[in-house]
mmCIF file of C-alpha atoms and ligand atoms in Angstrom:
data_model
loop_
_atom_site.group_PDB
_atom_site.id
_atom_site.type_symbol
_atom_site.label_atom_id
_atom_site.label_comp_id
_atom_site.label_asym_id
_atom_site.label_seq_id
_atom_site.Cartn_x
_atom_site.Cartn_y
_atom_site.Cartn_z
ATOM 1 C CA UNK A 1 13.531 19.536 -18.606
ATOM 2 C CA UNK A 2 11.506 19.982 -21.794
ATOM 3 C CA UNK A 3 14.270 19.340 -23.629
ATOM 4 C CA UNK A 4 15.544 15.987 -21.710
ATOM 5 C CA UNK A 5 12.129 14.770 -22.565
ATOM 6 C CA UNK A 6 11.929 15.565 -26.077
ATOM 7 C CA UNK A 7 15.373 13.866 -26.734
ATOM 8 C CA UNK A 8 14.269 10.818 -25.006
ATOM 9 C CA UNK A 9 14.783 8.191 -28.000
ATOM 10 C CA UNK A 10 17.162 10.228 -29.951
ATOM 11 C CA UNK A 11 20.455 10.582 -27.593
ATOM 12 C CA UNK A 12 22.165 7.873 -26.181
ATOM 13 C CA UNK A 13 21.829 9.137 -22.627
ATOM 14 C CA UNK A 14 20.800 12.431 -21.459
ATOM 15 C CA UNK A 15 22.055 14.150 -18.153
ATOM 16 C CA UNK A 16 20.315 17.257 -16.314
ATOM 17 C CA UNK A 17 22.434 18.783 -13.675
ATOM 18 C CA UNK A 18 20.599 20.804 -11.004
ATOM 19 C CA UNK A 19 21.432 22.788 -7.821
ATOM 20 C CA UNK A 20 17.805 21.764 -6.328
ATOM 21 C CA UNK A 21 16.744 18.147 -5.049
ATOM 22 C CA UNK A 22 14.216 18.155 -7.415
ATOM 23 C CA UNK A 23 13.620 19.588 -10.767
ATOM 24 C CA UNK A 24 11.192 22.516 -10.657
ATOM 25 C CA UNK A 25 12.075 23.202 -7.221
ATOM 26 C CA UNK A 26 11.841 27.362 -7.300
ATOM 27 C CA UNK A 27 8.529 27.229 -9.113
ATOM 28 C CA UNK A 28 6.356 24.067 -8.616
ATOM 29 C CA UNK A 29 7.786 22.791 -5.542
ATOM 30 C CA UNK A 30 9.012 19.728 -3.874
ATOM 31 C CA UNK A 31 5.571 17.792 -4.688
ATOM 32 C CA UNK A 32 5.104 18.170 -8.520
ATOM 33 C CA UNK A 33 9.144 18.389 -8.970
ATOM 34 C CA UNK A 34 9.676 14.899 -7.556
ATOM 35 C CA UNK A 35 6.673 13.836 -10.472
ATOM 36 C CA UNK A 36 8.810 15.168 -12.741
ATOM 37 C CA UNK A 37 11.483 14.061 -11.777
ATOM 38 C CA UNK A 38 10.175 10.031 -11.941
ATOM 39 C CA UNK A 39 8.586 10.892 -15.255
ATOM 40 C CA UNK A 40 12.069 11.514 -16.704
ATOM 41 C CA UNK A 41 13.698 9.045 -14.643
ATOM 42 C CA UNK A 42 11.145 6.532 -15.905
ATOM 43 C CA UNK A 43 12.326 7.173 -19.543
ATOM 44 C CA UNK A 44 16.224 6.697 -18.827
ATOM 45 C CA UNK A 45 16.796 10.560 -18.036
ATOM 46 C CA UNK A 46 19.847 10.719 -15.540
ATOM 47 C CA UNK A 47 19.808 13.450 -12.910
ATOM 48 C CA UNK A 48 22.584 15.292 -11.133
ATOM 49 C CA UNK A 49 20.322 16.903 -8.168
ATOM 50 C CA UNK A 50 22.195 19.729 -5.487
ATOM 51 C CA UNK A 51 24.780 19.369 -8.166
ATOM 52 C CA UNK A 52 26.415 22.568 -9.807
ATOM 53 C CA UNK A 53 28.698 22.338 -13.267
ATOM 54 C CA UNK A 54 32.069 23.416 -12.491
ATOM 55 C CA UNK A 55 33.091 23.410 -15.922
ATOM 56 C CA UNK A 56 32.675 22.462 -19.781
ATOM 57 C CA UNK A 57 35.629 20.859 -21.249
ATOM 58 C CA UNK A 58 36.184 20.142 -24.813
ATOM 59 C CA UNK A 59 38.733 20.981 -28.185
ATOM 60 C CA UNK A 60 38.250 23.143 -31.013
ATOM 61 C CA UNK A 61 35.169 24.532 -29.847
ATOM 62 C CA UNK A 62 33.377 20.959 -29.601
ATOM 63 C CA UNK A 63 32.128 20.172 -26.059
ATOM 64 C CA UNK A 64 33.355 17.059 -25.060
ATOM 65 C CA UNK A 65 32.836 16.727 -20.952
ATOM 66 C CA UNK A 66 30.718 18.327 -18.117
ATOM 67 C CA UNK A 67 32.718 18.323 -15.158
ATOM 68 C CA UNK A 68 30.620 19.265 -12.120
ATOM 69 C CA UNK A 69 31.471 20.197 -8.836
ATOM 70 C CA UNK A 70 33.531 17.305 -6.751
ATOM 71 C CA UNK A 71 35.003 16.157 -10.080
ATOM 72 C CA UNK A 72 32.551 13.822 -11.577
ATOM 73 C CA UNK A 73 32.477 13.943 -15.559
ATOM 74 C CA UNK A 74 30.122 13.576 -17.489
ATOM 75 C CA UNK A 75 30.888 12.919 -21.196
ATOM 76 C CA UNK A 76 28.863 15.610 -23.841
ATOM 77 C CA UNK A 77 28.197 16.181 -27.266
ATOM 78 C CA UNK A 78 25.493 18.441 -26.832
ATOM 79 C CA UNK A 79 25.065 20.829 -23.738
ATOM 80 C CA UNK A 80 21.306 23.121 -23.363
ATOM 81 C CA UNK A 81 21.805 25.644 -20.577
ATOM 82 C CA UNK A 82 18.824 26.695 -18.891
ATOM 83 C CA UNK A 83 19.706 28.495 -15.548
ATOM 84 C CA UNK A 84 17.345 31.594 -15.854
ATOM 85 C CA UNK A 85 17.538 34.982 -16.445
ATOM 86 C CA UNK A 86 19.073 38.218 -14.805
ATOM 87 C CA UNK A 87 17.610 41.847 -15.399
ATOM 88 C CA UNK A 88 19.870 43.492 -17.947
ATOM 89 C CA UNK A 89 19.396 46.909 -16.293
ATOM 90 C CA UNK A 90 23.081 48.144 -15.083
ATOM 91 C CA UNK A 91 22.345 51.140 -17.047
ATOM 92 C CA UNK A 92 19.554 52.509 -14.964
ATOM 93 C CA UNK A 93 21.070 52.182 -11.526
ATOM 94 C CA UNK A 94 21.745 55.483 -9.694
ATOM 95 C CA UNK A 95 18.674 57.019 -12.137
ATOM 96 C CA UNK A 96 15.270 57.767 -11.020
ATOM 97 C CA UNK A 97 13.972 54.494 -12.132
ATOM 98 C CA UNK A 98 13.731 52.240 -9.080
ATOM 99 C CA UNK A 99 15.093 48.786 -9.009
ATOM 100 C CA UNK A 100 14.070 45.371 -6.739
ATOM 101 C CA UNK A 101 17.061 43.951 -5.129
ATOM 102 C CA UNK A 102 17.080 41.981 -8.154
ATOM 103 C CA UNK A 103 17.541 44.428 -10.389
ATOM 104 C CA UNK A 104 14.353 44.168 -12.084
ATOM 105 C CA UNK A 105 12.198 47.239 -12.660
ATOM 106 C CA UNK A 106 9.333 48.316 -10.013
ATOM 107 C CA UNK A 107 6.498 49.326 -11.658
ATOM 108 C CA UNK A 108 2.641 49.989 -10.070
ATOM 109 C CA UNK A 109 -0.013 48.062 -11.559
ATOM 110 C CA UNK A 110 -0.372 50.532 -14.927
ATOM 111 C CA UNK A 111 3.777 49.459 -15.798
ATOM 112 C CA UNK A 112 4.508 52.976 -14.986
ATOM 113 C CA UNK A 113 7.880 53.137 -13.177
ATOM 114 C CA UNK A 114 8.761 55.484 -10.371
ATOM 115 C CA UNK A 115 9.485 57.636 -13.038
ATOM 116 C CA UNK A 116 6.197 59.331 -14.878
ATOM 117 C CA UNK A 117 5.694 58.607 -18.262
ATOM 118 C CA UNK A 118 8.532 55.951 -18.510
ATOM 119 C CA UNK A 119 6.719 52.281 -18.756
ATOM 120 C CA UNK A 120 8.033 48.782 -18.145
ATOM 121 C CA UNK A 121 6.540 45.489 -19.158
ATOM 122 C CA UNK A 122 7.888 41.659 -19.695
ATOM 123 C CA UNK A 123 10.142 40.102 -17.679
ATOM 124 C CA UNK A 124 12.319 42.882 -16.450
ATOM 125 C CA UNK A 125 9.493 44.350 -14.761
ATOM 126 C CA UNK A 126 8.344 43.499 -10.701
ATOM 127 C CA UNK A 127 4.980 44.554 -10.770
ATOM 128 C CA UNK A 128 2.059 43.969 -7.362
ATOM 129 C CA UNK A 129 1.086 40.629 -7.797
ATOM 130 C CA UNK A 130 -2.628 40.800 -6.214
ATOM 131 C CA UNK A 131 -2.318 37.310 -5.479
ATOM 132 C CA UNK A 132 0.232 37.898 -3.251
ATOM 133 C CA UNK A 133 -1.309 41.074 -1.387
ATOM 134 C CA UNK A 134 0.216 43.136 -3.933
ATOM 135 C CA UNK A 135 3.655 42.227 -3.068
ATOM 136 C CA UNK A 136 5.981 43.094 -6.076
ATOM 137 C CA UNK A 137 7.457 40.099 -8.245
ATOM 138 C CA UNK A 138 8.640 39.346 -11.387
ATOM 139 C CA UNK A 139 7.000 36.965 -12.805
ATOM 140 C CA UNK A 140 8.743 35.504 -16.216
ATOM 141 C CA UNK A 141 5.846 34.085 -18.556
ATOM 142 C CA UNK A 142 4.688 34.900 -22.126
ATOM 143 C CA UNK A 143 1.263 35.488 -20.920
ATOM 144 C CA UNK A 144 2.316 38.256 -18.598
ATOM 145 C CA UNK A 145 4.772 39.860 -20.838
ATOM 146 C CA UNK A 146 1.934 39.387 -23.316
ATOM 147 C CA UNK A 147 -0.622 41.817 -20.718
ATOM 148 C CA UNK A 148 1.911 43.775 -19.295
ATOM 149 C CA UNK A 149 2.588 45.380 -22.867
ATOM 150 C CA UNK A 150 -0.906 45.553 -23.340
ATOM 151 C CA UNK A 151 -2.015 47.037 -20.261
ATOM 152 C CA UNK A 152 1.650 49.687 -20.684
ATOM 153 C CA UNK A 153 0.261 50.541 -24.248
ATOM 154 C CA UNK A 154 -3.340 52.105 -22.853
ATOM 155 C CA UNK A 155 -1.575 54.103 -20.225
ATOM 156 C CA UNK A 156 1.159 55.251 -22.344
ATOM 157 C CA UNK A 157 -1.777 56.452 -24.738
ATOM 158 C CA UNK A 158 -3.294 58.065 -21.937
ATOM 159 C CA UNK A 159 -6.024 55.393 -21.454
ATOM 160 C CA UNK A 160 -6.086 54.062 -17.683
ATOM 161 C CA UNK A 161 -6.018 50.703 -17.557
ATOM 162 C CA UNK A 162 -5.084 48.782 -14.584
ATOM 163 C CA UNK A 163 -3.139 45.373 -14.710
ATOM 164 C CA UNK A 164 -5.412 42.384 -14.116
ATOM 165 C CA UNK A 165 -4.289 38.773 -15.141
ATOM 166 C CA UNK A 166 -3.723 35.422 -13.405
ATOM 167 C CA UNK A 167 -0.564 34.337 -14.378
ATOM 168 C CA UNK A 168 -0.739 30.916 -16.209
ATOM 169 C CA UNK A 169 2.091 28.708 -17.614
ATOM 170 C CA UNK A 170 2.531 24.815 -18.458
ATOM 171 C CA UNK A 171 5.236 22.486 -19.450
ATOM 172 C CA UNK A 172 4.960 19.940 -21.140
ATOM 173 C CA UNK A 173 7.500 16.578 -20.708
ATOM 174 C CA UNK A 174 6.539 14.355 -23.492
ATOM 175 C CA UNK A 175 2.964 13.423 -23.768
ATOM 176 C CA UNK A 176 2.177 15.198 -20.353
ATOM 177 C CA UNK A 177 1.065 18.573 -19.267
ATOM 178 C CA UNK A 178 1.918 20.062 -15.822
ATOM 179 C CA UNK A 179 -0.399 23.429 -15.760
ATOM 180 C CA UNK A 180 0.271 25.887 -13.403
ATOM 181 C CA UNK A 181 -1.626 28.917 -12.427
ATOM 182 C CA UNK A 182 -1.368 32.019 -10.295
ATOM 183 C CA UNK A 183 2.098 32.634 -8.201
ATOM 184 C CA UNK A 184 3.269 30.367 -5.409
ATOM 185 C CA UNK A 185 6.146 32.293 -3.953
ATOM 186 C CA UNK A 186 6.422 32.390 -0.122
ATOM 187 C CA UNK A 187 3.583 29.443 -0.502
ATOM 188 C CA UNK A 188 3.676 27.722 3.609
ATOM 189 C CA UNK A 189 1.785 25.016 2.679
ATOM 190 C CA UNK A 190 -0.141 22.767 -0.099
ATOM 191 C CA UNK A 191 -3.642 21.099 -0.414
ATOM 192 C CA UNK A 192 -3.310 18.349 -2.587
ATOM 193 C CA UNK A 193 -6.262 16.417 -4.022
ATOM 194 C CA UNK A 194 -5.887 13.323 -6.766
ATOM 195 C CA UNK A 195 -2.541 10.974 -6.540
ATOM 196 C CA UNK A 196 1.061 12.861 -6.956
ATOM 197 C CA UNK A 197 2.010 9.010 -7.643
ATOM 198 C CA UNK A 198 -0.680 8.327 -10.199
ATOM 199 C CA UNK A 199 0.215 11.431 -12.199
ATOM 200 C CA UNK A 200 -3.480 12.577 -11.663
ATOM 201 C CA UNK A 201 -3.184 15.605 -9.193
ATOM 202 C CA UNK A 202 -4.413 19.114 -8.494
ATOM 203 C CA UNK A 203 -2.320 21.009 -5.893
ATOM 204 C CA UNK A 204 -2.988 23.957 -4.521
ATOM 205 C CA UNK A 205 -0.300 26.176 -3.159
ATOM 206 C CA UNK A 206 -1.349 28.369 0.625
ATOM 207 C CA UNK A 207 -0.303 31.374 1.617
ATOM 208 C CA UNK A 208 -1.869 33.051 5.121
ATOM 209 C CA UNK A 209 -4.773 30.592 4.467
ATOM 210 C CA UNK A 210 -5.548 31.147 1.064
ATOM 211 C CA UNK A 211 -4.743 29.765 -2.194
ATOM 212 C CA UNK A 212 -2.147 32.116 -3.969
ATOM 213 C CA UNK A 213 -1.520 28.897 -6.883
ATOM 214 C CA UNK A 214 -2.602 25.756 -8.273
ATOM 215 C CA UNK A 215 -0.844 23.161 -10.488
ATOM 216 C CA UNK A 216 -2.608 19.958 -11.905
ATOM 217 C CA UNK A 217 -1.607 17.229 -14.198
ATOM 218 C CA UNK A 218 -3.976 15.067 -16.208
ATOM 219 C CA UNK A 219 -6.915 16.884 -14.607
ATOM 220 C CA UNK A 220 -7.845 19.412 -17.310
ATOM 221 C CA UNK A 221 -9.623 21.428 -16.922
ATOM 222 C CA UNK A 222 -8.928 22.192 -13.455
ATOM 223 C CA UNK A 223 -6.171 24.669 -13.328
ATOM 224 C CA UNK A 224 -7.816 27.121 -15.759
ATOM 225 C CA UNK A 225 -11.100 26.431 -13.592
ATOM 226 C CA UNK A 226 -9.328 27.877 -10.801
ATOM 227 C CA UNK A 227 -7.546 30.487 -12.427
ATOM 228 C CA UNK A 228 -10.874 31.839 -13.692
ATOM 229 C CA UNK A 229 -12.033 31.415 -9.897
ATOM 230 C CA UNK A 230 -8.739 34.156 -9.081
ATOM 231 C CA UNK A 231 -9.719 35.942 -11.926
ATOM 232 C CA UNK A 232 -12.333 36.852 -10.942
ATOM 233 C CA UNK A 233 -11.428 38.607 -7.425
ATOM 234 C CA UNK A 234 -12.439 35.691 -4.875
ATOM 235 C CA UNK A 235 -10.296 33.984 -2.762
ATOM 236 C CA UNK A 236 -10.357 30.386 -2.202
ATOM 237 C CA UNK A 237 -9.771 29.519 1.697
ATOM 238 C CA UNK A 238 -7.441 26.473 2.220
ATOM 239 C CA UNK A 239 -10.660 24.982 3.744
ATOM 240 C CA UNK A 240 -12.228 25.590 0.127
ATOM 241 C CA UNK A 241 -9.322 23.526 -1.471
ATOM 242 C CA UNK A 242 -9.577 20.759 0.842
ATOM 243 C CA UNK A 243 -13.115 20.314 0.829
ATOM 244 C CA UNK A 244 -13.242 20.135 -3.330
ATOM 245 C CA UNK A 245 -15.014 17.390 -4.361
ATOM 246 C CA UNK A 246 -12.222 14.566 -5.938
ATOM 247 C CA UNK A 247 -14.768 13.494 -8.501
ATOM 248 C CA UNK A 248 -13.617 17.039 -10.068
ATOM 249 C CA UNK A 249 -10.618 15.726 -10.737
ATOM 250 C CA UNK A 250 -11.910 13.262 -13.389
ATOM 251 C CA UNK A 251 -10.653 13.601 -16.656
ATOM 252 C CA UNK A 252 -12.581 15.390 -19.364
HETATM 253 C C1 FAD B 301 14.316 28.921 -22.961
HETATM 254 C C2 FAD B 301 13.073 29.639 -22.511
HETATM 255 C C3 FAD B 301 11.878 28.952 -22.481
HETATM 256 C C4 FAD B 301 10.716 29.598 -22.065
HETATM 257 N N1 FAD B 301 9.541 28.904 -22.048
HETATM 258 C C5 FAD B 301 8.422 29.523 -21.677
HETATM 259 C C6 FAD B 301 7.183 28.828 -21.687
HETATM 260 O O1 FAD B 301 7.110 27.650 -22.026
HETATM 261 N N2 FAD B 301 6.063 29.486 -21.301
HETATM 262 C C7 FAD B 301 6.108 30.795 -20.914
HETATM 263 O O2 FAD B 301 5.057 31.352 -20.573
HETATM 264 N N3 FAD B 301 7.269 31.475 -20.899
HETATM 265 C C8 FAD B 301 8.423 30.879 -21.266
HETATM 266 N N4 FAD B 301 9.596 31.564 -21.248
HETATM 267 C C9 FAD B 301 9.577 32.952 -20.798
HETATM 268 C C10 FAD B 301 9.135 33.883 -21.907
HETATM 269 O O3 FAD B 301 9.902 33.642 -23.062
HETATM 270 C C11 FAD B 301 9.334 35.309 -21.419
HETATM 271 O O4 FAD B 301 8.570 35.516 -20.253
HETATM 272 C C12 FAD B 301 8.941 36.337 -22.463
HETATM 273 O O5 FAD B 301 9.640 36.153 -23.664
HETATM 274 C C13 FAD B 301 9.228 37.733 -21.927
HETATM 275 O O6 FAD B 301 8.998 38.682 -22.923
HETATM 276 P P1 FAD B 301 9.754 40.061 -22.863
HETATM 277 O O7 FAD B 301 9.282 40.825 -24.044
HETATM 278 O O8 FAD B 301 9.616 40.664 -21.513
HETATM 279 O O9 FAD B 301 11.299 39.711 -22.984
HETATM 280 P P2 FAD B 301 12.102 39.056 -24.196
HETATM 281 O O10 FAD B 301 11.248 38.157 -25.007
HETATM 282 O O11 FAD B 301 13.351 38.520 -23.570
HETATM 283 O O12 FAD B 301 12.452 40.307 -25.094
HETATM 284 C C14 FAD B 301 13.312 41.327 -24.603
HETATM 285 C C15 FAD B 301 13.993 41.965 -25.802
HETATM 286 O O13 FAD B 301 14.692 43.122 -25.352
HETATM 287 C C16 FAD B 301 15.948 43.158 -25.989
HETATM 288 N N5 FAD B 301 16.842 43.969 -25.147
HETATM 289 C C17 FAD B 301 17.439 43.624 -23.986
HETATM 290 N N6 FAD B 301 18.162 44.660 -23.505
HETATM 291 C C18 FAD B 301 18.003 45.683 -24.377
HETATM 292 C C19 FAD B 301 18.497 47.020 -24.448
HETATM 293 N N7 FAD B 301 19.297 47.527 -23.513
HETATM 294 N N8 FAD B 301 18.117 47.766 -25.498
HETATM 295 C C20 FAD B 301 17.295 47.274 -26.455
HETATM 296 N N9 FAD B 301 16.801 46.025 -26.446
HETATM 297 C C21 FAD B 301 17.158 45.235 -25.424
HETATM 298 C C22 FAD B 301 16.352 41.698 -26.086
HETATM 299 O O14 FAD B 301 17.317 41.521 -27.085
HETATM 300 C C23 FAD B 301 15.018 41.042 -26.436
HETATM 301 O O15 FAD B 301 14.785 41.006 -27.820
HETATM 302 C C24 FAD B 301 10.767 30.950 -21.668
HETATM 303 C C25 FAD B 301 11.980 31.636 -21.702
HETATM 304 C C26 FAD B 301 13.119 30.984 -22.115
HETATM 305 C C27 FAD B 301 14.428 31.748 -22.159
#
């Protein structure tokens, strides 16, 4: 997506395929996707939503044509994959070192692993998210990779030091910055305040009846407001995030 939106002026047309309706689906949700989605749209992006690429075609190692699933082509000069990432961690199944069902590492909330003394940190690593009860997930951001190795480093020098972070991320699609903060997964339910359709927003993401994440757009600065709120150990209620004032969301 970043990339559609920084090539908007400089291709001739620019395609993004994806499997979800929206862009952003897995991570921000139906709500803020389908704002991203009209941003790019807006700007001449062309999307190919619940769509999967079948194959790349081309000659002499020049990409010439996406052809996706059904048989629709698209022609290609250039093609940016960004489909995720997958633990590279073949090598420790069947050792002591315990895996998720997604092959990423389990570690407790000082990166050890089930096995003492060896550490995990960064995106290979499912460590208790307290947002989420403590319910293990990987969670793929600098800023956690970033205190994951910190927080490995005490305890490998023998210095106990528990994990505790809010993780944070943005993207930004041209002149615009969606912030996101804490971890949504499992979310049942959103409180939004502000206008999805007026690109002004602040929505939280509910879980059991508390906020577990927050993502806000032209509203700085409201998502690190509330991450500092998490950060700090309190909950916000879902009655909380409804009843916050919308004069907050003015711009600074
Ligand atoms: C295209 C892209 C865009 C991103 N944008 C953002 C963003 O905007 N904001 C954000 O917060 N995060 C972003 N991320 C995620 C962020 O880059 C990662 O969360 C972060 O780099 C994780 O750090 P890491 O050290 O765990 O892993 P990495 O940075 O992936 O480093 C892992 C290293 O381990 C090496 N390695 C792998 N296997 C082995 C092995 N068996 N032996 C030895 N070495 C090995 C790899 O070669 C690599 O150098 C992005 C990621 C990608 C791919």
């Amino acid at each position: 997506m970043e990339v559609a939106a920084s090539l908007v002026g400089k291709a001739s047309s620019i395609h993004v395929v994806d499997r979800g309706h929206v862009p952003y689906q897995l991570v921000l949700g139906e709500q803020v996707g389908r704002v991203a989605l009209k941003m790019l749209q807006a700007q001449g992006v062309q999307f190919h939503l619940k769509a999967e690429v079948e194959e790349l075609q081309g000659q002499d190692g020049k990409v010439s044509r996406v052809v996706l699933a059904g048989g629709h082509q698209i022609p290609a000069d250039v093609v940016v994959v960004g489909i995720g990432v997958v633990p590279n961690t073949a090598f420790l199944q069947g050792s002591s070192i315990a895996l998720d069902r997604s092959g990423a590492v389990l570690v407790d909330l000082f990166m050890q692993t089930s096995l003492p003394s060896v550490f995990a940190a960064g995106d290979v690593a499912s460590f208790p998210v307290a947002l989420l009860g403590g319910e293990c997930a990987p969670i793929r951001h600098w800023q956690i990779a970033q205190a994951h190795g910190h927080v490995a480093a005490f305890n490998i020098l023998g210095r106990q030091k528990a994990l505790h972070t809010v993780p944070f991320f943005w993207t930004r699609l041209q002149a615009k910055t969606i912030r996101y903060a804490g971890c949504g997964r499992g979310y049942t339910d959103t409180v939004l305040k502000g206008s999805l359709e007026q690109e002004t927003f602040l929505l939280f993401y509910i879980r059991d009846g508390f906020v577990t994440a927050v993502a806000g757009l032209n509203v700085d600065p409201m998502v690190s407001l509330v991450a500092e709120v998490l950060d700090s150990g309190r909950s916000i209620s879902k009655e909380e995030a409804e009843a916050m004032e919308r004069k907050a969301l003015q711009k600074t």
